[in-house]
Amino acid sequence: MPQLVPQQPPPPDYYARNLERLFDDVARRHRDLLDDREWALIEGFRRVGVPARRLFARLVSRSRPWLRLDSLGYREVGDVPAALDVLCEAGLTALHPAAPAEALLGLLTRAELHAAFPRVQGRTKADWIASCVARYPDAAIRERLAARHPWVGLADRGAFSACLVLFFGGDHRDLSTFVMQDLGMVRYEAYPLGPHTRAFAGRDQLARYLLCRRLSSWSRRLDEAPALAAPIRGILQPAPRSRMEQRVRDRVLNRLGQWHERRGELREALACYEPSTSHPARERRARVLRRLGDEAAVADVLEQMRADPWTPEEEDFAVRFACSSGRRSRASFAISECRLRDVTPPSIEAHAVALLTANGGRGWHLENLLPLGLAGLLFWDVIFAPVPGAFSHPFQAGPRDLFWPDFVRARRSLLTARARQLAIPGAVAAELRAVSRAKRGIANDLVHWGAISEPLIDALLANVPQAIIAELATRTLLDLPRARTGFPDLLLIYGRNAWELVEVKGPGDQLQPAQRIWLARLRELGVRARVLRFKAAC
């Protein structure tokens, strides 16, 4: 495979070979999921010559879907107009494809805009574009721009997007991922890839996911086209066919519900929140039901949230919202107060460390990097286990579902076995040290190597009971969606079994829901954890 050298241009075929690698992988592992359009895209790319391949790879790497012809200048392509003619003839690109007028106008400078439409006025570029779109039909704008500033785009961007989704298992990665690896910026764990790791088991699952992505885009424009709301809600009512679809579907349902709420359409809002399985659907349901005066239904929703909270915010909300109905609030936490002698220091956490270790000891400002890092190291093999649907490409720093609510359910037996192993005396120390040395530098979504250093691990093992370390890591991994935020800022170690966790609050700063949840958990574990609140200087 081609490699990159910092500060040097890539090999001429670098981008084209990366794209070829992507297409080859999709064709090999997902042939049964491809439709005629996607297969035609792959075959068309394979048939064109080297210059056209190089140009196409550059086009799909650009962030914008439509590009001005005069912006295409690539040394490795050579004759760009000739290569573009080949791509257009092969049906891979199109000259002047349909595009929103505002997007095309955004490609021009202010001087070019005024030259093309001299009668339009606007204080800023955005104002000018809005005035132009209001004054002229889209077709007229496109016709004038085609004569002055021709543009090009993919003939079928949807087909290319589907290939990206199949290779990366979602829509949050692009071809720049290859660059980061080849520059040596990121190293990835080696895990098996095969049919069992695919994100989609059949074409119907892929089609529904792609449809939900389009609905997500449309749901952001409801204020412009309110008539879209009912059709979108209707399309999303059937149960999701895959976990991938469920996550996108939930986001659209929540967004649609909040849009209905703002319009005072409470029943329609409930119809959106009820099938959603993601925060803040249940919180919004409780609020809407209270506005409708249905306190019995509110109580049912709050009980569901208390029994199985999805997020720290939801757990905290269930307590606070119930308080307005007469329930007792959560017990307070240990709070120490200290007045600043001067103005607030640049880093209140560093100031706290210096204050607390003035008579001895060491302190680290780690926040959630500590529990997440311990969980990532002690459960490394579990995290990278070849669970169905977890890994779809070789550039993952963790399984696709790492922070999904059902992460544990898919690995219950593996997690139980590892927790049992860690209960053996000395196992925590052995595992922490072995994994840290063997895996250091390999990307893991839970481990920040700059924070989880060897000296920190040594200090923990020398002063903190291994049972506490194991329990902290286990609880974090068992509840990642809620445990990934809110951990106390500081770890302070004063000596063997003399240590504490401290949440630092500057003047006017308040505890957040996730922080209250973590403090309660730590209290249950018997860990000394407190809040250190600084007051402003007199």
XYZ file of C-alpha atoms in Angstrom:
538
model
C 0.000 0.000 0.000
C 1.224 3.570 -0.686
C 2.690 5.370 2.277
C 2.924 9.044 3.113
C 5.909 11.039 4.315
C 5.171 14.219 6.308
C 5.895 17.456 4.407
C 6.158 15.553 1.111
C 3.512 15.140 -1.619
C 1.837 11.726 -1.772
C 2.597 9.270 -4.579
C 0.641 10.097 -7.770
C -1.753 7.167 -7.361
C -2.185 7.527 -3.592
C -5.783 8.797 -3.491
C -6.917 6.636 -6.393
C -5.524 3.502 -4.752
C -7.256 4.294 -1.490
C -10.546 4.630 -3.342
C -9.833 1.426 -5.241
C -9.209 -0.319 -1.943
C -12.560 0.908 -0.640
C -14.458 -0.161 -3.744
C -12.732 -3.575 -3.831
C -13.609 -4.225 -0.191
C -17.247 -3.224 -0.737
C -17.487 -5.396 -3.850
C -15.918 -8.379 -2.082
C -17.726 -8.263 1.266
C -21.014 -6.591 0.346
C -21.795 -7.693 -3.218
C -25.171 -9.090 -2.151
C -26.157 -5.702 -0.678
C -25.340 -3.572 -3.732
C -28.024 -2.382 -6.129
C -27.487 -1.700 -9.830
C -26.509 1.953 -9.278
C -23.837 1.167 -6.713
C -22.432 -1.700 -8.749
C -22.349 0.514 -11.846
C -20.345 3.092 -9.890
C -17.730 0.521 -8.872
C -17.498 -1.010 -12.343
C -17.359 2.415 -13.969
C -14.427 3.430 -11.786
C -12.609 0.214 -12.650
C -13.024 0.761 -16.397
C -11.722 4.327 -16.726
C -8.052 5.113 -17.224
C -5.499 6.216 -14.661
C -5.920 10.017 -15.043
C -9.710 9.738 -14.712
C -9.363 7.520 -11.631
C -7.019 10.010 -10.025
C -9.403 12.877 -10.723
C -12.445 10.980 -9.465
C -10.640 10.114 -6.239
C -9.865 13.787 -5.739
C -13.467 14.823 -6.433
C -14.984 12.436 -3.898
C -12.439 13.569 -1.286
C -13.592 17.192 -1.448
C -15.950 18.344 1.276
C -18.468 19.969 -1.078
C -20.730 17.973 -3.391
C -20.465 20.557 -6.188
C -17.151 22.031 -7.379
C -16.220 24.811 -9.756
C -14.329 23.612 -12.807
C -11.693 26.290 -12.347
C -10.909 24.883 -8.876
C -9.788 21.525 -10.264
C -6.045 21.531 -10.666
C -4.158 18.365 -9.727
C -0.608 17.716 -10.855
C -0.978 13.928 -10.804
C -4.008 14.099 -13.129
C -2.348 16.118 -15.873
C -5.006 17.118 -18.394
C -7.955 17.707 -16.048
C -10.507 18.638 -18.782
C -9.716 15.438 -20.696
C -9.986 13.294 -17.554
C -13.261 14.991 -16.699
C -14.642 14.222 -20.165
C -13.839 10.552 -19.552
C -15.623 10.592 -16.197
C -18.694 12.284 -17.659
C -18.825 9.827 -20.550
C -18.564 6.931 -18.077
C -21.468 8.329 -16.080
C -19.383 8.930 -12.956
C -19.608 12.721 -12.979
C -21.954 15.259 -14.497
C -21.482 18.813 -15.724
C -23.920 21.274 -14.128
C -25.864 18.694 -12.096
C -28.959 19.952 -10.295
C -28.025 21.719 -7.078
C -29.664 24.219 -4.717
C -29.071 27.746 -5.961
C -27.801 28.916 -2.560
C -25.136 26.180 -2.555
C -23.869 27.214 -5.982
C -23.877 30.889 -5.095
C -21.779 30.024 -2.062
C -18.980 28.892 -4.385
C -18.505 32.442 -5.698
C -16.663 35.419 -4.242
C -18.510 38.645 -3.406
C -17.076 40.276 -6.551
C -18.221 37.373 -8.720
C -21.680 37.471 -7.183
C -22.098 41.171 -7.883
C -20.835 40.732 -11.443
C -23.325 37.923 -12.111
C -26.306 39.606 -10.426
C -25.615 43.361 -10.242
C -29.132 44.266 -9.074
C -28.934 42.221 -5.880
C -27.853 43.903 -2.645
C -26.859 42.489 0.724
C -24.798 43.567 3.737
C -23.105 40.191 4.179
C -22.545 37.376 1.739
C -25.245 35.312 3.439
C -27.711 38.213 3.210
C -26.792 38.731 -0.443
C -27.402 35.054 -1.288
C -30.747 35.077 0.531
C -31.791 38.182 -1.427
C -30.706 36.630 -4.716
C -32.605 33.394 -4.084
C -35.694 35.405 -3.135
C -35.428 37.549 -6.285
C -34.671 34.894 -8.944
C -35.938 31.333 -9.547
C -33.368 28.587 -8.942
C -33.414 27.613 -12.603
C -32.525 31.157 -13.673
C -29.670 31.327 -11.172
C -28.262 28.004 -12.348
C -28.490 29.039 -16.004
C -26.554 32.252 -15.409
C -23.897 30.540 -13.268
C -23.435 27.726 -15.796
C -22.405 30.279 -18.407
C -20.022 32.161 -16.103
C -18.787 29.643 -13.521
C -19.433 26.056 -14.647
C -19.498 23.388 -11.966
C -19.248 19.610 -11.740
C -20.511 16.973 -9.317
C -20.916 13.242 -8.966
C -23.528 11.784 -11.247
C -24.859 9.634 -8.392
C -23.729 10.863 -4.989
C -26.223 8.559 -3.302
C -24.482 5.496 -4.735
C -21.102 6.717 -3.494
C -22.557 7.499 -0.057
C -23.898 3.945 0.120
C -20.418 2.580 -0.607
C -18.939 4.765 2.135
C -21.567 3.514 4.565
C -20.871 -0.111 3.685
C -17.106 0.256 4.067
C -17.073 2.384 7.221
C -20.232 0.928 8.722
C -21.814 4.352 9.118
C -21.619 7.958 7.999
C -19.014 9.486 10.309
C -15.850 8.590 8.371
C -14.450 9.493 4.965
C -11.360 8.896 2.852
C -9.237 11.129 5.096
C -9.109 8.136 7.460
C -6.583 6.501 5.111
C -4.386 9.591 5.264
C -4.211 9.633 9.050
C -3.143 5.998 9.177
C -0.578 6.295 6.395
C 0.988 9.321 8.063
C 1.501 7.177 11.133
C -0.751 9.453 13.191
C -2.938 6.549 14.331
C -2.315 2.848 14.851
C -5.277 0.496 15.067
C -5.898 -2.806 16.769
C -5.909 -5.910 14.569
C -9.327 -7.548 14.599
C -10.955 -9.976 12.149
C -13.241 -8.647 9.433
C -15.724 -10.860 7.672
C -19.379 -11.341 6.813
C -20.272 -11.675 10.499
C -18.933 -8.183 11.282
C -21.032 -6.340 8.704
C -23.309 -3.553 9.897
C -26.167 -4.687 7.641
C -27.382 -8.258 7.183
C -29.447 -7.548 4.076
C -30.294 -4.925 1.473
C -33.515 -4.061 3.276
C -31.556 -2.984 6.354
C -29.175 -0.860 4.290
C -32.053 0.710 2.336
C -33.919 1.653 5.518
C -30.774 3.156 7.029
C -30.107 5.253 3.930
C -33.749 6.334 3.894
C -33.520 7.423 7.534
C -30.427 9.465 6.696
C -32.379 11.295 4.001
C -35.264 11.834 6.409
C -32.789 13.260 8.909
C -31.734 15.840 6.359
C -35.333 16.718 5.535
C -36.279 16.995 9.209
C -33.894 19.929 9.566
C -35.966 21.947 7.092
C -39.420 21.544 8.615
C -39.818 25.263 9.205
C -39.479 25.761 5.448
C -41.724 22.815 4.547
C -44.114 21.915 7.424
C -45.983 19.498 5.166
C -43.025 17.101 5.436
C -43.705 16.399 9.125
C -46.599 13.959 8.725
C -44.971 11.851 5.957
C -41.691 11.644 7.889
C -43.517 10.538 11.035
C -45.436 7.927 9.077
C -42.330 6.477 7.429
C -40.599 6.159 10.801
C -43.432 4.377 12.630
C -42.487 0.774 11.678
C -40.021 -0.930 14.008
C -36.377 -0.497 12.919
C -34.777 -3.376 11.063
C -31.274 -2.860 12.406
C -29.473 -1.181 15.292
C -27.972 1.251 12.772
C -31.405 2.336 11.594
C -32.684 2.622 15.150
C -30.092 5.221 16.118
C -30.764 7.494 13.128
C -34.510 6.939 13.446
C -34.460 7.958 17.110
C -32.632 11.197 16.334
C -35.172 12.112 13.662
C -38.134 11.231 15.891
C -36.756 13.344 18.738
C -36.087 16.290 16.446
C -39.553 15.987 14.932
C -41.166 15.765 18.382
C -39.430 18.927 19.558
C -40.553 20.712 16.398
C -44.174 19.750 17.143
C -43.751 20.886 20.755
C -42.613 24.332 19.658
C -45.755 24.582 17.565
C -47.965 23.522 20.486
C -48.908 20.242 18.759
C -48.554 18.087 21.871
C -50.327 14.940 20.698
C -48.195 14.853 17.559
C -45.095 15.348 19.711
C -46.026 12.351 21.863
C -46.514 10.260 18.733
C -42.875 10.995 17.871
C -41.380 10.479 21.343
C -43.163 7.230 22.190
C -41.375 4.976 19.652
C -37.976 6.612 20.277
C -35.476 4.701 22.406
C -32.958 7.532 22.867
C -32.636 10.489 25.235
C -34.355 12.938 25.571
C -37.488 11.146 24.353
C -38.739 10.054 27.802
C -37.887 13.400 29.395
C -39.848 15.223 26.693
C -42.744 12.752 27.092
C -42.920 13.497 30.818
C -42.954 17.242 30.184
C -45.614 16.993 27.468
C -47.790 14.678 29.566
C -47.632 17.125 32.464
C -48.696 19.938 30.148
C -51.626 17.721 29.150
C -52.495 17.119 32.807
C -51.941 13.340 32.722
C -50.068 12.844 36.023
C -50.618 9.066 36.053
C -48.795 8.769 32.725
C -46.056 11.094 34.025
C -45.530 8.796 37.013
C -45.246 5.765 34.712
C -42.595 7.445 32.574
C -40.591 8.575 35.615
C -40.688 5.048 37.037
C -39.316 3.678 33.757
C -36.517 6.243 33.877
C -35.600 5.410 37.477
C -35.634 1.669 36.800
C -33.474 1.823 33.680
C -32.070 5.312 32.984
C -30.564 5.884 29.540
C -28.279 8.786 30.475
C -27.078 10.650 33.581
C -29.268 13.567 32.535
C -32.297 11.286 32.468
C -31.528 9.744 35.864
C -31.105 13.184 37.365
C -34.247 14.464 35.648
C -36.332 11.586 37.036
C -35.395 12.654 40.578
C -35.801 16.405 40.074
C -39.043 16.169 38.101
C -40.534 13.900 40.751
C -39.653 16.485 43.414
C -42.262 18.813 41.982
C -44.790 16.088 42.793
C -43.700 15.865 46.423
C -40.975 13.193 46.251
C -37.888 13.606 48.403
C -34.770 14.882 46.641
C -31.406 13.140 46.469
C -29.161 13.420 49.548
C -26.469 16.094 49.481
C -22.766 15.352 48.938
C -19.723 16.109 51.019
C -18.690 19.644 50.146
C -15.580 21.504 51.288
C -15.254 25.226 50.782
C -12.192 27.387 50.307
C -11.921 31.090 49.636
C -9.535 32.305 46.947
C -6.938 34.744 48.195
C -6.743 36.601 44.899
C -8.403 36.512 41.497
C -9.461 33.159 40.104
C -6.317 31.337 38.836
C -5.986 30.343 35.162
C -6.584 26.700 36.106
C -8.756 26.171 39.145
C -7.947 22.438 39.023
C -4.174 23.026 39.084
C -4.670 25.445 41.952
C -6.635 22.782 43.836
C -3.927 20.155 43.264
C -1.257 22.496 44.614
C -3.384 23.329 47.659
C -4.311 19.735 48.488
C -0.765 18.373 48.100
C 0.996 21.210 49.916
C 1.828 18.845 52.806
C 2.685 15.859 50.620
C 1.109 13.609 48.051
C 0.521 13.703 44.298
C -2.379 14.836 42.226
C -3.630 14.307 38.677
C -6.295 16.208 36.756
C -7.883 13.361 34.791
C -11.682 13.629 34.991
C -13.292 10.801 32.981
C -10.002 9.784 31.424
C -9.324 7.777 34.595
C -12.338 5.397 34.740
C -12.557 5.117 30.962
C -8.841 4.356 30.686
C -8.992 1.694 33.380
C -11.998 0.101 31.682
C -10.267 0.215 28.302
C -7.145 -1.513 29.613
C -8.742 -4.135 31.848
C -11.377 -5.080 29.262
C -9.299 -4.574 26.106
C -9.982 -8.020 24.630
C -13.692 -7.710 25.381
C -13.895 -4.335 23.667
C -12.204 -5.643 20.518
C -13.990 -9.007 20.483
C -15.403 -9.877 17.017
C -19.027 -9.393 17.984
C -21.437 -9.414 15.010
C -21.776 -5.944 13.551
C -19.027 -4.427 15.703
C -16.256 -3.927 13.136
C -16.618 -3.150 9.454
C -13.260 -1.611 8.462
C -9.666 -1.644 9.757
C -9.701 1.940 11.085
C -11.799 1.619 14.240
C -10.628 2.658 17.682
C -13.418 0.584 19.173
C -16.569 -1.296 18.197
C -19.282 0.664 16.464
C -21.664 0.073 19.370
C -19.252 0.973 22.184
C -21.472 3.742 23.566
C -24.793 2.250 22.517
C -27.294 1.250 25.211
C -27.139 -2.431 24.176
C -23.320 -2.716 24.160
C -23.341 -4.891 27.294
C -26.146 -7.132 26.092
C -24.104 -8.249 23.071
C -21.101 -9.171 25.278
C -22.647 -10.287 28.550
C -20.777 -13.608 28.795
C -17.423 -12.036 27.881
C -17.841 -9.271 30.451
C -18.861 -11.716 33.163
C -15.847 -13.932 32.483
C -13.418 -11.013 32.576
C -14.914 -9.625 35.802
C -14.528 -13.057 37.388
C -10.911 -13.197 36.244
C -10.156 -9.761 37.690
C -11.409 -10.927 41.090
C -8.398 -13.248 41.378
C -5.750 -11.701 43.686
C -3.078 -9.904 41.669
C -4.973 -10.167 38.359
C -5.722 -6.444 38.128
C -2.075 -5.436 38.450
C -0.932 -8.088 35.992
C -3.560 -7.176 33.402
C -3.047 -3.418 33.690
C 0.701 -3.661 33.258
C 0.618 -6.288 30.509
C -1.982 -4.528 28.358
C -0.409 -1.096 28.876
C 2.956 -2.352 27.642
C 1.616 -4.458 24.771
C -0.967 -2.009 23.425
C 0.508 1.428 24.219
C -0.100 3.780 21.287
C -2.838 1.666 19.673
C -6.083 3.604 19.290
C -8.781 2.744 21.811
C -11.788 5.021 22.231
C -11.591 4.588 26.000
C -7.859 5.082 26.524
C -6.085 8.425 26.334
C -2.470 7.297 26.348
C -1.152 10.707 27.289
C -3.131 10.558 30.532
C -2.928 6.842 31.386
C 0.836 6.765 31.788
C 2.995 4.032 33.301
C 3.783 6.202 36.375
C 0.060 6.736 36.959
C -0.597 2.992 36.737
C 2.255 2.319 39.184
C 0.899 4.919 41.615
C -2.619 3.452 41.447
C -1.458 -0.108 42.011
C 0.775 0.926 44.919
C -1.870 2.905 46.784
C -5.402 2.010 45.674
C -6.933 -1.408 46.455
C -7.064 -3.525 43.311
C -10.647 -4.519 44.101
C -11.654 -0.848 43.888
C -9.808 -0.441 40.566
C -11.573 -3.512 39.159
C -14.980 -2.401 40.411
C -14.518 1.106 39.042
C -13.531 -0.233 35.606
C -16.323 -2.800 35.578
C -19.050 -0.337 36.522
C -17.791 2.097 33.907
C -17.893 -0.476 31.115
C -21.288 -1.804 32.176
C -22.801 1.666 31.898
C -20.724 3.528 29.312
C -23.528 5.748 27.944
C -23.953 7.261 31.426
C -20.457 6.794 32.873
C -18.457 8.561 30.175
C -19.007 12.027 31.695
C -19.123 13.559 35.149
C -16.274 11.773 36.959
C -14.523 13.950 39.594
C -11.765 16.186 38.259
C -8.870 15.151 40.481
C -7.201 12.002 41.731
C -5.213 12.709 44.907
C -2.894 10.089 46.421
C -1.370 10.869 49.804
C -0.091 7.371 50.597
C -1.139 3.735 50.694
C -4.923 3.578 51.110
C -4.878 7.363 51.610
C -6.412 8.789 48.479
C -9.503 10.608 47.300
C -11.349 11.932 44.279
C -12.250 15.608 44.177
C -14.672 17.533 41.977
C -13.478 21.143 41.765
C -15.924 24.003 41.391
C -14.868 27.589 40.851
C -16.933 30.581 41.953
C -20.427 30.343 40.497
C -19.879 26.863 39.013
C -22.571 24.261 39.761
C -22.673 20.465 39.803
C -24.008 18.934 36.616
C -26.345 15.909 36.500
C -23.619 13.489 35.396
C -21.374 14.691 38.222
C -24.075 14.100 40.827
C -24.612 10.594 39.432
C -20.907 9.738 39.645
C -20.589 11.070 43.200
C -23.488 8.847 44.233
C -21.880 5.812 42.578
C -18.555 6.436 44.281
C -20.255 6.763 47.637
C -21.850 3.342 47.057
C -18.386 1.913 46.319
C -17.010 3.297 49.562
C -14.641 5.634 47.705
C -13.827 8.951 49.351
C -15.117 11.570 46.932
C -16.037 15.149 47.662
C -16.698 18.522 46.093
C -14.187 21.317 46.679
C -15.932 24.613 46.090
C -13.910 27.804 45.776
C -15.472 31.103 46.735
C -14.394 34.384 45.221
C -11.833 36.496 47.043
C -13.257 39.193 49.280
